mmCIF file of N, CA and C in Angstrom:
data_model
loop_
_atom_site.group_PDB
_atom_site.id
_atom_site.type_symbol
_atom_site.label_atom_id
_atom_site.label_comp_id
_atom_site.label_asym_id
_atom_site.label_seq_id
_atom_site.Cartn_x
_atom_site.Cartn_y
_atom_site.Cartn_z
ATOM 1 N N MET A 1 10.890 -16.406 88.253
ATOM 2 C CA MET A 1 10.820 -17.231 89.456
ATOM 3 C C MET A 1 9.396 -17.207 90.010
ATOM 4 N N GLU A 2 8.960 -18.335 90.521
ATOM 5 C CA GLU A 2 7.622 -18.469 91.066
ATOM 6 C C GLU A 2 7.504 -17.704 92.383
ATOM 7 N N ARG A 3 6.304 -17.186 92.621
ATOM 8 C CA ARG A 3 6.053 -16.459 93.867
ATOM 9 C C ARG A 3 6.133 -17.427 95.034
ATOM 10 N N GLN A 4 6.738 -16.971 96.122
ATOM 11 C CA GLN A 4 6.895 -17.821 97.294
ATOM 12 C C GLN A 4 5.577 -17.945 98.046
ATOM 13 N N GLN A 5 5.431 -19.037 98.735
ATOM 14 C CA GLN A 5 4.240 -19.272 99.534
ATOM 15 C C GLN A 5 4.262 -18.359 100.762
ATOM 16 N N PRO A 6 3.090 -17.987 101.286
ATOM 17 C CA PRO A 6 3.032 -17.072 102.439
ATOM 18 C C PRO A 6 3.833 -17.559 103.644
ATOM 19 N N TRP A 7 3.797 -18.882 103.895
ATOM 20 C CA TRP A 7 4.518 -19.377 105.068
ATOM 21 C C TRP A 7 6.022 -19.215 104.905
ATOM 22 N N SER A 8 6.547 -19.411 103.712
ATOM 23 C CA SER A 8 7.986 -19.246 103.536
ATOM 24 C C SER A 8 8.352 -17.765 103.495
ATOM 25 N N GLU A 9 7.440 -16.930 102.977
ATOM 26 C CA GLU A 9 7.690 -15.485 102.997
ATOM 27 C C GLU A 9 7.837 -15.002 104.434
ATOM 28 N N SER A 10 7.002 -15.526 105.321
ATOM 29 C CA SER A 10 7.057 -15.149 106.727
ATOM 30 C C SER A 10 8.394 -15.555 107.359
ATOM 31 N N VAL A 11 8.855 -16.741 107.036
ATOM 32 C CA VAL A 11 10.123 -17.212 107.585
ATOM 33 C C VAL A 11 11.281 -16.390 107.019
ATOM 34 N N LEU A 12 11.219 -16.067 105.731
ATOM 35 C CA LEU A 12 12.261 -15.228 105.128
ATOM 36 C C LEU A 12 12.259 -13.830 105.733
ATOM 37 N N GLU A 13 11.081 -13.310 106.052
ATOM 38 C CA GLU A 13 10.988 -12.002 106.701
ATOM 39 C C GLU A 13 11.656 -12.059 108.075
ATOM 40 N N GLN A 14 11.434 -13.141 108.791
ATOM 41 C CA GLN A 14 12.082 -13.303 110.102
ATOM 42 C C GLN A 14 13.600 -13.326 109.941
ATOM 43 N N ALA A 15 14.096 -14.008 108.923
ATOM 44 C CA ALA A 15 15.537 -14.041 108.675
ATOM 45 C C ALA A 15 16.065 -12.639 108.392
ATOM 46 N N ARG A 16 15.310 -11.860 107.614
ATOM 47 C CA ARG A 16 15.719 -10.483 107.309
ATOM 48 C C ARG A 16 15.791 -9.651 108.593
ATOM 49 N N VAL A 17 14.791 -9.796 109.454
ATOM 50 C CA VAL A 17 14.768 -9.058 110.717
ATOM 51 C C VAL A 17 15.965 -9.457 111.584
ATOM 52 N N LEU A 18 16.260 -10.740 111.649
ATOM 53 C CA LEU A 18 17.404 -11.208 112.439
ATOM 54 C C LEU A 18 18.712 -10.618 111.913
ATOM 55 N N ARG A 19 18.842 -10.563 110.586
ATOM 56 C CA ARG A 19 20.057 -9.979 110.005
ATOM 57 C C ARG A 19 20.179 -8.487 110.338
ATOM 58 N N GLU A 20 19.048 -7.777 110.284
ATOM 59 C CA GLU A 20 19.057 -6.353 110.633
ATOM 60 C C GLU A 20 19.449 -6.167 112.098
ATOM 61 N N GLN A 21 18.937 -7.017 112.961
ATOM 62 C CA GLN A 21 19.285 -6.933 114.374
ATOM 63 C C GLN A 21 20.778 -7.207 114.570
ATOM 64 N N GLY A 22 21.301 -8.168 113.815
ATOM 65 C CA GLY A 22 22.726 -8.468 113.889
ATOM 66 C C GLY A 22 23.566 -7.284 113.438
ATOM 67 N N GLU A 23 23.142 -6.608 112.370
ATOM 68 C CA GLU A 23 23.856 -5.425 111.881
ATOM 69 C C GLU A 23 23.843 -4.325 112.939
ATOM 70 N N SER A 24 22.686 -4.101 113.527
ATOM 71 C CA SER A 24 22.555 -3.080 114.564
ATOM 72 C C SER A 24 23.434 -3.420 115.768
ATOM 73 N N LEU A 25 23.423 -4.674 116.154
ATOM 74 C CA LEU A 25 24.248 -5.119 117.275
ATOM 75 C C LEU A 25 25.729 -4.947 116.959
ATOM 76 N N ARG A 26 26.125 -5.244 115.720
ATOM 77 C CA ARG A 26 27.514 -5.083 115.310
ATOM 78 C C ARG A 26 27.943 -3.610 115.427
ATOM 79 N N GLU A 27 27.076 -2.710 115.011
ATOM 80 C CA GLU A 27 27.378 -1.281 115.113
ATOM 81 C C GLU A 27 27.557 -0.869 116.569
ATOM 82 N N CYS A 28 26.692 -1.372 117.435
ATOM 83 C CA CYS A 28 26.806 -1.060 118.863
ATOM 84 C C CYS A 28 28.095 -1.648 119.440
ATOM 85 N N ARG A 29 28.407 -2.888 119.067
ATOM 86 C CA ARG A 29 29.596 -3.552 119.586
ATOM 87 C C ARG A 29 30.860 -2.807 119.197
ATOM 88 N N GLN A 30 30.871 -2.269 117.986
ATOM 89 C CA GLN A 30 32.059 -1.564 117.513
ATOM 90 C C GLN A 30 32.339 -0.302 118.331
ATOM 91 N N ALA A 31 31.312 0.223 118.988
ATOM 92 C CA ALA A 31 31.491 1.404 119.822
ATOM 93 C C ALA A 31 32.028 1.052 121.212
ATOM 94 N N LEU A 32 32.022 -0.222 121.552
ATOM 95 C CA LEU A 32 32.497 -0.655 122.875
ATOM 96 C C LEU A 32 34.013 -0.839 122.860
ATOM 97 N N PRO A 33 34.641 -0.689 124.026
ATOM 98 C CA PRO A 33 36.090 -0.918 124.101
ATOM 99 C C PRO A 33 36.436 -2.355 123.725
ATOM 100 N N ARG A 34 37.523 -2.528 122.991
ATOM 101 C CA ARG A 34 37.971 -3.859 122.587
ATOM 102 C C ARG A 34 38.240 -4.733 123.802
ATOM 103 N N GLY A 35 37.773 -5.960 123.719
ATOM 104 C CA GLY A 35 38.020 -6.911 124.799
ATOM 105 C C GLY A 35 37.101 -6.747 125.997
ATOM 106 N N SER A 36 36.170 -5.824 125.930
ATOM 107 C CA SER A 36 35.265 -5.637 127.065
ATOM 108 C C SER A 36 34.287 -6.811 127.144
ATOM 109 N N GLU A 37 33.798 -7.041 128.343
ATOM 110 C CA GLU A 37 32.846 -8.129 128.541
ATOM 111 C C GLU A 37 31.584 -7.894 127.716
ATOM 112 N N SER A 38 31.137 -6.660 127.651
ATOM 113 C CA SER A 38 29.949 -6.328 126.854
ATOM 114 C C SER A 38 30.196 -6.590 125.375
ATOM 115 N N GLY A 39 31.398 -6.267 124.901
ATOM 116 C CA GLY A 39 31.736 -6.503 123.501
ATOM 117 C C GLY A 39 31.756 -7.982 123.174
ATOM 118 N N THR A 40 32.278 -8.772 124.096
ATOM 119 C CA THR A 40 32.317 -10.225 123.898
ATOM 120 C C THR A 40 30.903 -10.790 123.860
ATOM 121 N N TYR A 41 30.077 -10.320 124.781
ATOM 122 C CA TYR A 41 28.687 -10.760 124.817
ATOM 123 C C TYR A 41 27.972 -10.365 123.517
ATOM 124 N N ALA A 42 28.181 -9.147 123.068
ATOM 125 C CA ALA A 42 27.544 -8.671 121.834
ATOM 126 C C ALA A 42 28.006 -9.497 120.636
ATOM 127 N N ARG A 43 29.292 -9.832 120.590
ATOM 128 C CA ARG A 43 29.813 -10.650 119.486
ATOM 129 C C ARG A 43 29.165 -12.034 119.494
ATOM 130 N N ASP A 44 29.001 -12.604 120.690
ATOM 131 C CA ASP A 44 28.336 -13.906 120.800
ATOM 132 C C ASP A 44 26.886 -13.818 120.318
ATOM 133 N N LEU A 45 26.201 -12.744 120.678
ATOM 134 C CA LEU A 45 24.828 -12.558 120.226
ATOM 135 C C LEU A 45 24.760 -12.384 118.714
ATOM 136 N N GLU A 46 25.719 -11.667 118.161
ATOM 137 C CA GLU A 46 25.786 -11.509 116.703
ATOM 138 C C GLU A 46 25.843 -12.867 116.021
ATOM 139 N N GLY A 47 26.706 -13.724 116.534
ATOM 140 C CA GLY A 47 26.843 -15.064 115.968
ATOM 141 C C GLY A 47 25.555 -15.854 116.078
ATOM 142 N N GLU A 48 24.876 -15.727 117.199
ATOM 143 C CA GLU A 48 23.610 -16.449 117.382
ATOM 144 C C GLU A 48 22.541 -15.909 116.434
ATOM 145 N N LEU A 49 22.482 -14.599 116.261
ATOM 146 C CA LEU A 49 21.513 -14.023 115.322
ATOM 147 C C LEU A 49 21.782 -14.507 113.895
ATOM 148 N N ALA A 50 23.047 -14.553 113.519
ATOM 149 C CA ALA A 50 23.408 -15.025 112.178
ATOM 150 C C ALA A 50 23.004 -16.494 112.005
ATOM 151 N N ALA A 51 23.247 -17.291 113.038
ATOM 152 C CA ALA A 51 22.882 -18.710 112.974
ATOM 153 C C ALA A 51 21.363 -18.877 112.869
ATOM 154 N N GLN A 52 20.624 -18.073 113.622
ATOM 155 C CA GLN A 52 19.162 -18.150 113.544
ATOM 156 C C GLN A 52 18.670 -17.730 112.164
ATOM 157 N N ALA A 53 19.281 -16.709 111.591
ATOM 158 C CA ALA A 53 18.898 -16.273 110.246
ATOM 159 C C ALA A 53 19.155 -17.382 109.229
ATOM 160 N N GLU A 54 20.276 -18.071 109.364
ATOM 161 C CA GLU A 54 20.572 -19.191 108.461
ATOM 162 C C GLU A 54 19.554 -20.313 108.619
ATOM 163 N N ARG A 55 19.151 -20.580 109.867
ATOM 164 C CA ARG A 55 18.138 -21.622 110.091
ATOM 165 C C ARG A 55 16.805 -21.207 109.478
ATOM 166 N N CYS A 56 16.480 -19.917 109.554
ATOM 167 C CA CYS A 56 15.246 -19.435 108.926
ATOM 168 C C CYS A 56 15.308 -19.611 107.416
ATOM 169 N N ASP A 57 16.451 -19.304 106.818
ATOM 170 C CA ASP A 57 16.609 -19.499 105.372
ATOM 171 C C ASP A 57 16.415 -20.967 105.000
ATOM 172 N N ALA A 58 17.023 -21.854 105.788
ATOM 173 C CA ALA A 58 16.899 -23.290 105.515
ATOM 174 C C ALA A 58 15.453 -23.745 105.696
ATOM 175 N N ALA A 59 14.788 -23.229 106.722
ATOM 176 C CA ALA A 59 13.388 -23.596 106.954
ATOM 177 C C ALA A 59 12.509 -23.108 105.806
ATOM 178 N N ALA A 60 12.772 -21.907 105.319
ATOM 179 C CA ALA A 60 11.985 -21.375 104.202
ATOM 180 C C ALA A 60 12.177 -22.242 102.959
ATOM 181 N N ALA A 61 13.404 -22.646 102.699
ATOM 182 C CA ALA A 61 13.668 -23.508 101.546
ATOM 183 C C ALA A 61 12.949 -24.844 101.711
ATOM 184 N N SER A 62 12.965 -25.380 102.914
ATOM 185 C CA SER A 62 12.286 -26.643 103.184
ATOM 186 C C SER A 62 10.772 -26.495 103.007
ATOM 187 N N LEU A 63 10.231 -25.382 103.468
ATOM 188 C CA LEU A 63 8.801 -25.129 103.303
ATOM 189 C C LEU A 63 8.421 -24.999 101.834
ATOM 190 N N GLU A 64 9.269 -24.340 101.073
ATOM 191 C CA GLU A 64 9.012 -24.210 99.631
ATOM 192 C C GLU A 64 8.996 -25.582 98.967
ATOM 193 N N THR A 65 9.964 -26.417 99.315
ATOM 194 C CA THR A 65 10.029 -27.767 98.747
ATOM 195 C C THR A 65 8.782 -28.575 99.139
ATOM 196 N N ALA A 66 8.404 -28.467 100.398
ATOM 197 C CA ALA A 66 7.206 -29.182 100.859
ATOM 198 C C ALA A 66 5.962 -28.639 100.155
ATOM 199 N N GLY A 67 5.899 -27.344 99.970
ATOM 200 C CA GLY A 67 4.769 -26.740 99.280
ATOM 201 C C GLY A 67 4.675 -27.201 97.839
ATOM 202 N N GLU A 68 5.826 -27.302 97.179
ATOM 203 C CA GLU A 68 5.840 -27.785 95.798
ATOM 204 C C GLU A 68 5.389 -29.244 95.731
ATOM 205 N N ALA A 69 5.854 -30.049 96.672
ATOM 206 C CA ALA A 69 5.454 -31.470 96.700
ATOM 207 C C ALA A 69 3.959 -31.584 96.968
ATOM 208 N N LEU A 70 3.443 -30.777 97.867
ATOM 209 C CA LEU A 70 2.016 -30.797 98.171
ATOM 210 C C LEU A 70 1.203 -30.381 96.947
ATOM 211 N N ALA A 71 1.640 -29.340 96.254
ATOM 212 C CA ALA A 71 0.926 -28.895 95.051
ATOM 213 C C ALA A 71 0.914 -29.989 93.991
ATOM 214 N N ALA A 72 2.033 -30.677 93.822
ATOM 215 C CA ALA A 72 2.095 -31.770 92.844
ATOM 216 C C ALA A 72 1.155 -32.905 93.249
ATOM 217 N N HIS A 73 1.134 -33.222 94.522
ATOM 218 C CA HIS A 73 0.255 -34.283 95.018
ATOM 219 C C HIS A 73 -1.216 -33.895 94.822
ATOM 220 N N GLU A 74 -1.548 -32.646 95.123
ATOM 221 C CA GLU A 74 -2.921 -32.179 94.930
ATOM 222 C C GLU A 74 -3.324 -32.253 93.461
ATOM 223 N N ALA A 75 -2.394 -31.930 92.557
ATOM 224 C CA ALA A 75 -2.685 -32.017 91.120
ATOM 225 C C ALA A 75 -2.985 -33.458 90.714
ATOM 226 N N VAL A 76 -2.230 -34.405 91.255
ATOM 227 C CA VAL A 76 -2.472 -35.819 90.961
ATOM 228 C C VAL A 76 -3.846 -36.232 91.479
ATOM 229 N N LEU A 77 -4.183 -35.805 92.688
ATOM 230 C CA LEU A 77 -5.494 -36.153 93.253
ATOM 231 C C LEU A 77 -6.635 -35.556 92.430
ATOM 232 N N ARG A 78 -6.476 -34.312 91.990
ATOM 233 C CA ARG A 78 -7.504 -33.683 91.150
ATOM 234 C C ARG A 78 -7.696 -34.468 89.850
ATOM 235 N N GLU A 79 -6.587 -34.879 89.274
ATOM 236 C CA GLU A 79 -6.638 -35.640 88.024
ATOM 237 C C GLU A 79 -7.339 -36.975 88.247
ATOM 238 N N ARG A 80 -7.062 -37.614 89.352
ATOM 239 C CA ARG A 80 -7.711 -38.907 89.656
ATOM 240 C C ARG A 80 -9.214 -38.728 89.844
ATOM 241 N N ARG A 81 -9.607 -37.629 90.465
ATOM 242 C CA ARG A 81 -11.031 -37.381 90.695
ATOM 243 C C ARG A 81 -11.763 -37.140 89.383
ATOM 244 N N ARG A 82 -11.079 -36.537 88.429
ATOM 245 C CA ARG A 82 -11.703 -36.262 87.129
ATOM 246 C C ARG A 82 -11.987 -37.544 86.350
ATOM 247 N N ARG A 83 -11.208 -38.554 86.580
ATOM 248 C CA ARG A 83 -11.359 -39.821 85.820
ATOM 249 C C ARG A 83 -12.532 -40.619 86.267
#
């Protein structure tokens, strides 16, 4: 597999951090009494962290696709300049 571009690596790192925060939050929530307001709030935050991580994954994939298209376009321009 090709090495990822720095910008997508950064976005993927953010997704990893969000997932770790979600795991940590889940552990804390499990220590709270069931049905407590804090537990409900923590569960909602868990869901938001997971959603943000998914958006980061999608953004990284989009950046990779854009990077590949840009590289292909640059190759065409280089070839045209050589002619």
